[in-house]
mmCIF file of C-alpha atoms and ligand atoms in Angstrom:
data_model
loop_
_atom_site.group_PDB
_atom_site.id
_atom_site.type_symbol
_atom_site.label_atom_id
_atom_site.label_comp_id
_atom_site.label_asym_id
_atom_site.label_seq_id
_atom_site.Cartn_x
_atom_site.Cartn_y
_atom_site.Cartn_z
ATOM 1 C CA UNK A 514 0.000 0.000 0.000
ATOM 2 C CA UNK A 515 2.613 2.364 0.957
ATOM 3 C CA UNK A 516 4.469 1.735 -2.618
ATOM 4 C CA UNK A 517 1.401 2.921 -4.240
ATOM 5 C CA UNK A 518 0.595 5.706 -2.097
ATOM 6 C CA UNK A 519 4.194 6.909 -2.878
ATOM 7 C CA UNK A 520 4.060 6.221 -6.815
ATOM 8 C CA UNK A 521 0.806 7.991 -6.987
ATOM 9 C CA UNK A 522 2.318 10.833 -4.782
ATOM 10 C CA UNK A 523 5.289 11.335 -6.842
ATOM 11 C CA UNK A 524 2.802 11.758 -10.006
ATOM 12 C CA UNK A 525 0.829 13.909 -7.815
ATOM 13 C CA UNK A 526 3.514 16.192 -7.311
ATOM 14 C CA UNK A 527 3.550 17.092 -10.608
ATOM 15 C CA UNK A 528 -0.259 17.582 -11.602
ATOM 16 C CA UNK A 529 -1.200 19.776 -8.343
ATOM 17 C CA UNK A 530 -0.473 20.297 -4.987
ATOM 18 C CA UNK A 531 -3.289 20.210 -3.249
ATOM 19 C CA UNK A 532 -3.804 16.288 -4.143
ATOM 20 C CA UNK A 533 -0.183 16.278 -2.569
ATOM 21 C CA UNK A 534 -1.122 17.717 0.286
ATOM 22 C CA UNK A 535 -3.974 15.697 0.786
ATOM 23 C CA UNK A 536 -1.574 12.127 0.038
ATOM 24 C CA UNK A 537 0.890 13.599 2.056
ATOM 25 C CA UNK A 538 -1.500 13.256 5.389
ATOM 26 C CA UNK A 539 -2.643 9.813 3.997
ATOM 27 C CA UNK A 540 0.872 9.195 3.822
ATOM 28 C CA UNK A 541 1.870 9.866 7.341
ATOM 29 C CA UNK A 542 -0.967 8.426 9.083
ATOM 30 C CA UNK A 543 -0.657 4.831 7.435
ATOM 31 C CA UNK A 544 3.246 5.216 8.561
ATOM 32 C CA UNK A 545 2.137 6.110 11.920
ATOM 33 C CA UNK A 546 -0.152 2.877 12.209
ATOM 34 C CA UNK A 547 1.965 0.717 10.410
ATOM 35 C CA UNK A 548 3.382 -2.184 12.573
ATOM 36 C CA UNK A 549 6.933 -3.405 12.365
ATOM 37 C CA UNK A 550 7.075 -5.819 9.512
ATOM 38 C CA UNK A 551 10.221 -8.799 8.973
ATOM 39 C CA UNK A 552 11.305 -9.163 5.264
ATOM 40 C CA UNK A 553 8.066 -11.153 4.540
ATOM 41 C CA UNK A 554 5.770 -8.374 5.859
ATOM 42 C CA UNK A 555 4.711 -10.765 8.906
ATOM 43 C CA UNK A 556 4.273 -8.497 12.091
ATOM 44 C CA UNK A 557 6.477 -8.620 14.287
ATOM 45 C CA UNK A 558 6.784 -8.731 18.130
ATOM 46 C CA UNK A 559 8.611 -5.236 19.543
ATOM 47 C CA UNK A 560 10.086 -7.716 22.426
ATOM 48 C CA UNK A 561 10.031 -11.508 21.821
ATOM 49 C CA UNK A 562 11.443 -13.231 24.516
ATOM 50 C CA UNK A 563 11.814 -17.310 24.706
ATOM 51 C CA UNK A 564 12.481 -19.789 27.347
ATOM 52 C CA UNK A 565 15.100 -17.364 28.797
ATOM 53 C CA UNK A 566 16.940 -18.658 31.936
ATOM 54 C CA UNK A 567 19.585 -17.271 34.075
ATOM 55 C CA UNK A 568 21.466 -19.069 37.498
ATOM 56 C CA UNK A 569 23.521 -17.410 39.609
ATOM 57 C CA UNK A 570 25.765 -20.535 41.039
ATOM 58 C CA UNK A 571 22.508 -22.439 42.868
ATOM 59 C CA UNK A 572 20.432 -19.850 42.454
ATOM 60 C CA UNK A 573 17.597 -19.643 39.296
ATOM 61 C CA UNK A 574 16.955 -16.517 39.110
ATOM 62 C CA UNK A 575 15.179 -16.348 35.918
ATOM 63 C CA UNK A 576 13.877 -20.374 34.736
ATOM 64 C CA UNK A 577 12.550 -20.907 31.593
ATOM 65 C CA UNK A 578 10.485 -17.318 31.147
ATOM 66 C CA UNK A 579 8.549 -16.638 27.381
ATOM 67 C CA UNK A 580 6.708 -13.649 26.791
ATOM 68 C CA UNK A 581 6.146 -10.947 24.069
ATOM 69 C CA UNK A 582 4.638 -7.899 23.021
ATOM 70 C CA UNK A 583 2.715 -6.015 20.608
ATOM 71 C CA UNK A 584 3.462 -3.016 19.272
ATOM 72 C CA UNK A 585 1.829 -0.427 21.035
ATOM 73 C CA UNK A 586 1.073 -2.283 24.093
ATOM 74 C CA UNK A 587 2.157 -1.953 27.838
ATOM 75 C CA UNK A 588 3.309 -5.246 29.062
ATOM 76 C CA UNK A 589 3.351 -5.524 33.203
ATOM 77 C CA UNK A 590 6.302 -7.521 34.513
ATOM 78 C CA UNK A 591 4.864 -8.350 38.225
ATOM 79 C CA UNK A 592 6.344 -10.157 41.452
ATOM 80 C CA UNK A 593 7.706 -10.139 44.400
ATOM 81 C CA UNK A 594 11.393 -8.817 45.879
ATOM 82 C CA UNK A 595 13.837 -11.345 44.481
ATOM 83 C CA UNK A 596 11.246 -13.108 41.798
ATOM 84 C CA UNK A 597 13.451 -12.394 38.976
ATOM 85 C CA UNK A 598 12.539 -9.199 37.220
ATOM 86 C CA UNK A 599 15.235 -7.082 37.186
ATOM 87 C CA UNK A 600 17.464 -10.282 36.001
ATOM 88 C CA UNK A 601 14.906 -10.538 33.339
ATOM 89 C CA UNK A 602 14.982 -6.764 32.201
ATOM 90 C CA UNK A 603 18.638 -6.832 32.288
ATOM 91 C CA UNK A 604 18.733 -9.945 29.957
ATOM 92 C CA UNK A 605 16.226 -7.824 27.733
ATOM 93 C CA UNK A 606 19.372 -4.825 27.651
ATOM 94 C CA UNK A 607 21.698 -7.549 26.851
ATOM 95 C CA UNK A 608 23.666 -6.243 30.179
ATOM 96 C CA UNK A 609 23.511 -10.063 31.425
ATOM 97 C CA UNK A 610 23.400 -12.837 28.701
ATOM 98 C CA UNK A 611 21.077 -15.637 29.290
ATOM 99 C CA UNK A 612 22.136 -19.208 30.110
ATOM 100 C CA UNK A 613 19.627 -19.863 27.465
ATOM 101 C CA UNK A 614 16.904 -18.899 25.721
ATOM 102 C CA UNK A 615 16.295 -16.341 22.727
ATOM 103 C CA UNK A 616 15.406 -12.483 22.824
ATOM 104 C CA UNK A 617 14.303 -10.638 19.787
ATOM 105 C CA UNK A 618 14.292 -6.350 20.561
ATOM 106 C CA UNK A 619 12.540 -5.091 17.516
ATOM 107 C CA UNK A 620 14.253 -7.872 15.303
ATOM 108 C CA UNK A 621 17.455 -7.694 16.625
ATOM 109 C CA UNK A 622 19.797 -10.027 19.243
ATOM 110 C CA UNK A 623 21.346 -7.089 20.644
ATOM 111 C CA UNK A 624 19.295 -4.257 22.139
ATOM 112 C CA UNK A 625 22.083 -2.120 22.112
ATOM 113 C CA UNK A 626 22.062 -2.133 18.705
ATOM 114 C CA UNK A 627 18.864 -0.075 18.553
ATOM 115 C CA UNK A 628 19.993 1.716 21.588
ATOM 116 C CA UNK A 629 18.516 4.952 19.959
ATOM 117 C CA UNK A 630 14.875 3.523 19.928
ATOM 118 C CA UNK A 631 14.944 2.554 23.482
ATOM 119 C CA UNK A 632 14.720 3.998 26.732
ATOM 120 C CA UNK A 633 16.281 2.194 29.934
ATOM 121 C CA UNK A 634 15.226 2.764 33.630
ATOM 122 C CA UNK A 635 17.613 0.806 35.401
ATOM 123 C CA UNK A 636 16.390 -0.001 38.798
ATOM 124 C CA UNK A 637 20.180 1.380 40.085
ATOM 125 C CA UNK A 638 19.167 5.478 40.024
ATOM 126 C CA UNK A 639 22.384 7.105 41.071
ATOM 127 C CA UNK A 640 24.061 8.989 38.051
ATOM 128 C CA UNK A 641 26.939 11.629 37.701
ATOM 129 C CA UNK A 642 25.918 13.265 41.137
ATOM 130 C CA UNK A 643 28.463 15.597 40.793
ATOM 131 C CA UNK A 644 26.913 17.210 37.246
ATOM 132 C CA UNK A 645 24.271 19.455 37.117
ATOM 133 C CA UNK A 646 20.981 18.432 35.719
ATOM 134 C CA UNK A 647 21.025 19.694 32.618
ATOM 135 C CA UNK A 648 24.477 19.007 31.691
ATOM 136 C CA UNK A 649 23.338 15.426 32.593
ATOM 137 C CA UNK A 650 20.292 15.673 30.601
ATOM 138 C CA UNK A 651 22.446 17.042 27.609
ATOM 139 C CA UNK A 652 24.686 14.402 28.011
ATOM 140 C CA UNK A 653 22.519 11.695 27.639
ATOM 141 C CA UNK A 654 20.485 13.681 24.668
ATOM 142 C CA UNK A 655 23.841 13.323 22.971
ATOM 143 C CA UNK A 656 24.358 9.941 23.571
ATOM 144 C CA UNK A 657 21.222 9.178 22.038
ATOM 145 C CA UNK A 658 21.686 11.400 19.112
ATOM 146 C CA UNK A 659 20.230 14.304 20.124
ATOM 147 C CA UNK A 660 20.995 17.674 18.461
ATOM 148 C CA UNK A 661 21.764 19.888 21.531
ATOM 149 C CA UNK A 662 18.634 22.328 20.580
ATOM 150 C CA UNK A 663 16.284 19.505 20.559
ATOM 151 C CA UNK A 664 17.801 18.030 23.823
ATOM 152 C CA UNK A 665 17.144 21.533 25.266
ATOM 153 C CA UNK A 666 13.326 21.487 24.173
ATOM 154 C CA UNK A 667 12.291 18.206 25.480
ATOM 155 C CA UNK A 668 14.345 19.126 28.711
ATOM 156 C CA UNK A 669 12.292 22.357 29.355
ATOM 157 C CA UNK A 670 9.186 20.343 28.818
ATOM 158 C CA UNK A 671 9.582 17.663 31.453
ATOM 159 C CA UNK A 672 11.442 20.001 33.546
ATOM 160 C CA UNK A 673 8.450 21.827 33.613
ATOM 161 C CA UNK A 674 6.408 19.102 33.540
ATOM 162 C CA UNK A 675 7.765 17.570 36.650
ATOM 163 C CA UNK A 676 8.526 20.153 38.865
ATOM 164 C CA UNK A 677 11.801 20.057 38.581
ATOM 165 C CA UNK A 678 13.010 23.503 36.355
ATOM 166 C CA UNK A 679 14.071 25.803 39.663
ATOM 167 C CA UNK A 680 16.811 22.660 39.697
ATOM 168 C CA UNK A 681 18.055 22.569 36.276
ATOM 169 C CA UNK A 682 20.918 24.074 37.380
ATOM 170 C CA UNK A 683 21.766 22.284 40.626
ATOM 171 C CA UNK A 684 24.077 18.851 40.876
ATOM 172 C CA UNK A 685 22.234 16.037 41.003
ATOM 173 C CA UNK A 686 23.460 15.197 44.830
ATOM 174 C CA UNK A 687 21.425 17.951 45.687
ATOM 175 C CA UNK A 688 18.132 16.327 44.450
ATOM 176 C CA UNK A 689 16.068 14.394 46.735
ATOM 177 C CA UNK A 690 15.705 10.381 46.282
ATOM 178 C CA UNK A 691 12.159 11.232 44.840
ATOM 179 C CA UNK A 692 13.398 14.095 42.317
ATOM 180 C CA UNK A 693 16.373 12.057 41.168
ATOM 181 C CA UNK A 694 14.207 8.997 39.917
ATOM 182 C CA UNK A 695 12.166 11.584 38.322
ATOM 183 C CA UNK A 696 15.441 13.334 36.700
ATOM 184 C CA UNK A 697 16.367 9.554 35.476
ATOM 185 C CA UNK A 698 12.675 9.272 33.970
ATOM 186 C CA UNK A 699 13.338 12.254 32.081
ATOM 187 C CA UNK A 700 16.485 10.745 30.767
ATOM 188 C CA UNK A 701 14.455 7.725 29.749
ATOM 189 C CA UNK A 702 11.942 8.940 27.427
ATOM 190 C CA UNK A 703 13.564 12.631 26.656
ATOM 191 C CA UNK A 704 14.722 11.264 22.956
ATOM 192 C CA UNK A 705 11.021 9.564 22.243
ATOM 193 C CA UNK A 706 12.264 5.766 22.375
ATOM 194 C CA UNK A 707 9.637 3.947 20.783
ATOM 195 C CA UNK A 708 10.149 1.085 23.273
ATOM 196 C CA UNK A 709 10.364 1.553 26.984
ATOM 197 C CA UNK A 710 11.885 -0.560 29.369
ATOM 198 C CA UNK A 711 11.108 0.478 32.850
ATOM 199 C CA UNK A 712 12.371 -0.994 35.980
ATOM 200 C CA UNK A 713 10.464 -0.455 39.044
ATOM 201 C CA UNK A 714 9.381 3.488 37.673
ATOM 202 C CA UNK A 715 7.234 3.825 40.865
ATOM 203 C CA UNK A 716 9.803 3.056 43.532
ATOM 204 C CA UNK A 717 10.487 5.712 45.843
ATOM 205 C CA UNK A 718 7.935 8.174 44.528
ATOM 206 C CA UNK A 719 5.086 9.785 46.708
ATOM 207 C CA UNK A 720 1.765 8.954 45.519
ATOM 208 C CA UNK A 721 1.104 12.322 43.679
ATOM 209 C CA UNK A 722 4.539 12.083 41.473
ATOM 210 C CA UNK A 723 3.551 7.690 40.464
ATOM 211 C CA UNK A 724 0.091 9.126 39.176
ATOM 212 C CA UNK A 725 2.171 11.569 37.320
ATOM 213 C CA UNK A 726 4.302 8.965 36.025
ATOM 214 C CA UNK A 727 1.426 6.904 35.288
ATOM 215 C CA UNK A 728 -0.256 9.260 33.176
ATOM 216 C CA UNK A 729 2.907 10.063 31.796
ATOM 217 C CA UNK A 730 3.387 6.291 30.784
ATOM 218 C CA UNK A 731 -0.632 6.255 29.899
ATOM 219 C CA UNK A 732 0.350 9.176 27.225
ATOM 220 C CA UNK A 733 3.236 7.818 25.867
ATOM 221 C CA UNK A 734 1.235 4.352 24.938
ATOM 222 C CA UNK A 735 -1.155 6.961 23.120
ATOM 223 C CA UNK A 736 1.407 7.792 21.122
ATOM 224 C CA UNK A 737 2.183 4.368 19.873
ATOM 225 C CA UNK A 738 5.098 3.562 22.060
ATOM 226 C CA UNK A 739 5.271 -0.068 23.443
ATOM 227 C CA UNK A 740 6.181 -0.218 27.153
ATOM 228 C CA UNK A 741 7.269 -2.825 29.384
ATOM 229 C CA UNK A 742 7.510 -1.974 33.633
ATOM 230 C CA UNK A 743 8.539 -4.068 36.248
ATOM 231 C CA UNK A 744 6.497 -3.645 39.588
ATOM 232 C CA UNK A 745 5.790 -5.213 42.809
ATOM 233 C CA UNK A 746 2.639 -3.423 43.627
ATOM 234 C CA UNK A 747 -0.327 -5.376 42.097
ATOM 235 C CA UNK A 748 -2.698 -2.454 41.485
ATOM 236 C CA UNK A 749 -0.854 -0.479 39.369
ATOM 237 C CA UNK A 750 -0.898 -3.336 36.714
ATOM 238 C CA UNK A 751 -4.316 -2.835 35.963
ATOM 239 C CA UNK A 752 -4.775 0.475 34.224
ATOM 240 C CA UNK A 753 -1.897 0.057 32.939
ATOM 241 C CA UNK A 754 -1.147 -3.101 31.117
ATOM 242 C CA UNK A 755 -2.600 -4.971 28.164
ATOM 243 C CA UNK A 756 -0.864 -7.819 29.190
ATOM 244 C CA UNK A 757 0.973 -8.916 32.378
ATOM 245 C CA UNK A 758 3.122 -12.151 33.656
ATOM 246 C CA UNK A 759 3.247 -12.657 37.090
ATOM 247 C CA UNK A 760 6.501 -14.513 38.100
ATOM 248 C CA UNK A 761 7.899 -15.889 41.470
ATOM 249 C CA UNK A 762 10.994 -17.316 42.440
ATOM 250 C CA UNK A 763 12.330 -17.091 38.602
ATOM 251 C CA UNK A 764 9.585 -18.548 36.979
ATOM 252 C CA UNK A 765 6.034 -17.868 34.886
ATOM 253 C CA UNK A 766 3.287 -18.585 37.197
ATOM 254 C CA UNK A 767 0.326 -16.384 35.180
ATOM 255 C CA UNK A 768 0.528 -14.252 32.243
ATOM 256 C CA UNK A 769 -1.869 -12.976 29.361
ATOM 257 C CA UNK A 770 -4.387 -10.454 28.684
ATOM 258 C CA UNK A 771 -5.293 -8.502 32.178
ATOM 259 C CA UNK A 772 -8.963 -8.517 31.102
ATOM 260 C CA UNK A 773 -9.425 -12.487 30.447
ATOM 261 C CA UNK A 774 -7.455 -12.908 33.569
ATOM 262 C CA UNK A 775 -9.368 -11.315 35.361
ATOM 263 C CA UNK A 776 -12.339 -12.736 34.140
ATOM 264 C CA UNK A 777 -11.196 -16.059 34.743
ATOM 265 C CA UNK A 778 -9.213 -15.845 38.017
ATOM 266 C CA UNK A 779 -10.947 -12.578 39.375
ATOM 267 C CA UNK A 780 -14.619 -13.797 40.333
ATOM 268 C CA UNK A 781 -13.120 -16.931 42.508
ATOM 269 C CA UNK A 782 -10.322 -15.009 44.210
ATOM 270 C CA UNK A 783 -11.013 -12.744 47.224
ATOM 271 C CA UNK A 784 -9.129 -11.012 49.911
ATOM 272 C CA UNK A 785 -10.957 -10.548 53.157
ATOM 273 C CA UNK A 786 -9.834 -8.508 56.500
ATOM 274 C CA UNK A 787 -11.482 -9.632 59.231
ATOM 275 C CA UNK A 788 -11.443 -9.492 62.983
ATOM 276 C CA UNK A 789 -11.885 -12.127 65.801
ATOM 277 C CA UNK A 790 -11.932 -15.813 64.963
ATOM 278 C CA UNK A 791 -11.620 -17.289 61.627
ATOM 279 C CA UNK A 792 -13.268 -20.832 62.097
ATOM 280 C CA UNK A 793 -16.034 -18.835 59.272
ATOM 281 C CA UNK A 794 -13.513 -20.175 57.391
ATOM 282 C CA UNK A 795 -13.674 -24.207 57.783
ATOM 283 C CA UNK A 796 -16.002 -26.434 56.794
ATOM 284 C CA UNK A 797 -17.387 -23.379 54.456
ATOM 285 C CA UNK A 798 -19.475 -24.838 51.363
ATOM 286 C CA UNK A 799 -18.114 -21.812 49.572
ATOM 287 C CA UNK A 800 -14.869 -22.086 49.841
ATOM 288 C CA UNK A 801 -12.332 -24.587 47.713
ATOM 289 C CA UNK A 802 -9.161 -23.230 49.236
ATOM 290 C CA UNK A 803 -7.309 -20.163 51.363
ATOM 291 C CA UNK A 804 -4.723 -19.037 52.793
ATOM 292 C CA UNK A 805 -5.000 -16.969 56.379
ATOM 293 C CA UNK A 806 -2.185 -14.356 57.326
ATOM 294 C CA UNK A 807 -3.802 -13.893 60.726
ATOM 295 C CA UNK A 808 -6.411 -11.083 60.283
ATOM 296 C CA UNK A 809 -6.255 -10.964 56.037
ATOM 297 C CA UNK A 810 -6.987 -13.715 54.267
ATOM 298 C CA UNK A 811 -6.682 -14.936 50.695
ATOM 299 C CA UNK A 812 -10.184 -17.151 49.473
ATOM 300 C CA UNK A 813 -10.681 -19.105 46.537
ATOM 301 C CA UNK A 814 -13.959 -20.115 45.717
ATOM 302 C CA UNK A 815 -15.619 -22.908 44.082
ATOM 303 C CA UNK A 816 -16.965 -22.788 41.104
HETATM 304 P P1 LIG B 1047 13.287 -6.740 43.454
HETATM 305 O O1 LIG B 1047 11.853 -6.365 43.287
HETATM 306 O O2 LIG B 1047 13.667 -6.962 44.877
HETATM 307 O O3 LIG B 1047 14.248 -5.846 42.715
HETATM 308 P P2 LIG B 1047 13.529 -8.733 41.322
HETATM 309 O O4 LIG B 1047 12.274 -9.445 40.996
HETATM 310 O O5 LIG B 1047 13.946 -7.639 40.436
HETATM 311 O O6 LIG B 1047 13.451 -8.238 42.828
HETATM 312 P P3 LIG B 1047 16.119 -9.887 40.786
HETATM 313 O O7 LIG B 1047 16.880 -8.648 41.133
HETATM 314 O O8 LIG B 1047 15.998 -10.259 39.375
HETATM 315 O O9 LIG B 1047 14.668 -9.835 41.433
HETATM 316 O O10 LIG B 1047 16.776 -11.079 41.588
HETATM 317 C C1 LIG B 1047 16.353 -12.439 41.430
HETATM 318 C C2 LIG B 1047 17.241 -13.296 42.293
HETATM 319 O O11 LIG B 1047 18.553 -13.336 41.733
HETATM 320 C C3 LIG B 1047 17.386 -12.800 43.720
HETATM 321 O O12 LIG B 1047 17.396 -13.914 44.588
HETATM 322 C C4 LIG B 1047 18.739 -12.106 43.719
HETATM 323 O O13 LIG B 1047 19.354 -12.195 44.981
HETATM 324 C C5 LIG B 1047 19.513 -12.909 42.688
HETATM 325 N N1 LIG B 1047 20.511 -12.101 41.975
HETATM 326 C C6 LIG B 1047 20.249 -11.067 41.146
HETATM 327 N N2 LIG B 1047 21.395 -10.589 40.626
HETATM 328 C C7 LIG B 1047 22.402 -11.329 41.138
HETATM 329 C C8 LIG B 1047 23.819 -11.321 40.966
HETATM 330 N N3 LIG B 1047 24.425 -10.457 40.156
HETATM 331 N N4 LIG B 1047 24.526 -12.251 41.643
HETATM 332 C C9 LIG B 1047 23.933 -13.166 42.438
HETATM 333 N N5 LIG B 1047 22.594 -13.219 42.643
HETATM 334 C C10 LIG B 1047 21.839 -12.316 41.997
#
């Protein structure tokens, strides 16, 4: 289609302008929706990632994980301290290499290869504390190929954005812990990756900066970016994500769609608080399974 478009458009340039024009626009939008494509025009995954695993000595950090994701999409990467994200993430950056296993980042083996299309939120935050902020942001425009007046335009924006202009000139050591991981956002999306990896891009903030983020992250998926997050708090998964995997202890326990999950897991799993004695929850015709942590308690029903 976009062959044609462009034959017709380069005959259109001669008879008038105003068919131009109007080609031009049809033009840009079917680029804009146009998914990534391999040699035989079959879509492909922005992140394919298959039967990656990853020991440390004893330890399996990462065992046998597969997931992708679409174009587009925001893909939640959920568990617990220790379950294996950030190992995960960093196999995705090609910072650790898998054991074994395959990962495709837009096509290629090597994310670093597209390092231009990506932004990185390393769950480490501390950077070049002794720079100022936007000499650091500068910096990293550059490295990212950046002309310096663009760098300076998207800096002002999320500057602004996020509260932090009054400090554009300060080191970063003088930032709080907060301000700092909202700096190192900035870095992350200030050359408009069109794949983010975020790791853990709520820790440390208050609740009124994460909703910012959120939104922020809510916006950029409007735009057509695909995003990928690690988290350990639950409920920010589901505005978020399309999809999400759960993993524990290295490995997939749950992952898909976050509406069919929650269709299928969400009406027979409850959480209760309660107070006093818990013998409500023996002998129960209602209940199939649960597990009490004292005064909260996690119910499955039966179907
Ligand atoms: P958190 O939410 O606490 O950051 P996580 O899900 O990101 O946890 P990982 O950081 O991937 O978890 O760690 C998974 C397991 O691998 C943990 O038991 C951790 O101690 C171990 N681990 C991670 N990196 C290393 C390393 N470089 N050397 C040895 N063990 C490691």
């Amino acid at each position: 289609i976009l062959i044609h478009f462009y034959s017709v458009k380069q005959k259109a340039n001669k008879e008038n302008k105003i068919r131009k024009k109007q080609l031009t626009s049809i033009l840009d939008k079917l680029f804009q929706t146009t998914n990534i494509t391999d040699e035989n025009g079959v879509f492909m995954k922005v992140l394919e990632v298959n039967n990656i695993c990853k020991s440390f000595g004893e330890l399996k950090a990462v065992n046998d994980v597969s997931f992708s994701i679409e174009e587009g999409h925001v893909f939640g990467l959920l568990g617990p301290n220790g379950a294996g994200k950030t190992t995960t993430i960093r196999m995705v950056m090609n910072i650790i290499i898998p054991d074994s296993g395959k990962i495709a980042v837009m096509g290629e083996d090597d994310a670093r290869k597209i390092n231009n299309m990506i932004g990185y939120l390393p769950e480490e935050r501390g950077i070049y504390r002794k720079m100022k902020l936007g000499e650091v942001l500068h910096f990293l425009g550059e490295l990212k190929s950046m002309s310096r007046s663009s760098a300076e335009k998207e800096m002002n924006y999320w500057l602004d954005r996020l509260g932090l202009m009054e400090w554009k000139k300060k080191k970063i050591e003088e930032l709080s812990k907060g301000m700092q991981q909202k700096l190192q956002f900035i870095a992350t999306i200030l050359h408009k990756p069109k794949l983010l990896i975020l790791d853990e891009p709520f820790l440390g903030l208050d609740p009124l900066n994460a909703t910012m983020i959120k939104e922020i992250i809510m916006e950029q998926k409007k735009a057509g970016t695909t995003i990928i997050f690690s988290t350990h708090q639950m409920e920010s998964a589901e505005k978020l994500c399309d999809e999400i995997m759960l993993i524990n202890k290295g490995k997939s326990i749950l992952s898909g769609n976050i509406h069919q999950l929650k269709d299928g897991f969400g009406k027979r799993n409850i959480h209760l608080k309660y107070d006093g004695a818990d013998d409500f929850l023996d002998n129960n015709a209602m209940i199939l399974k649960y597990d009490n942590f004292g005064n909260y308690v996690e119910v499955q029903l039966k179907e």
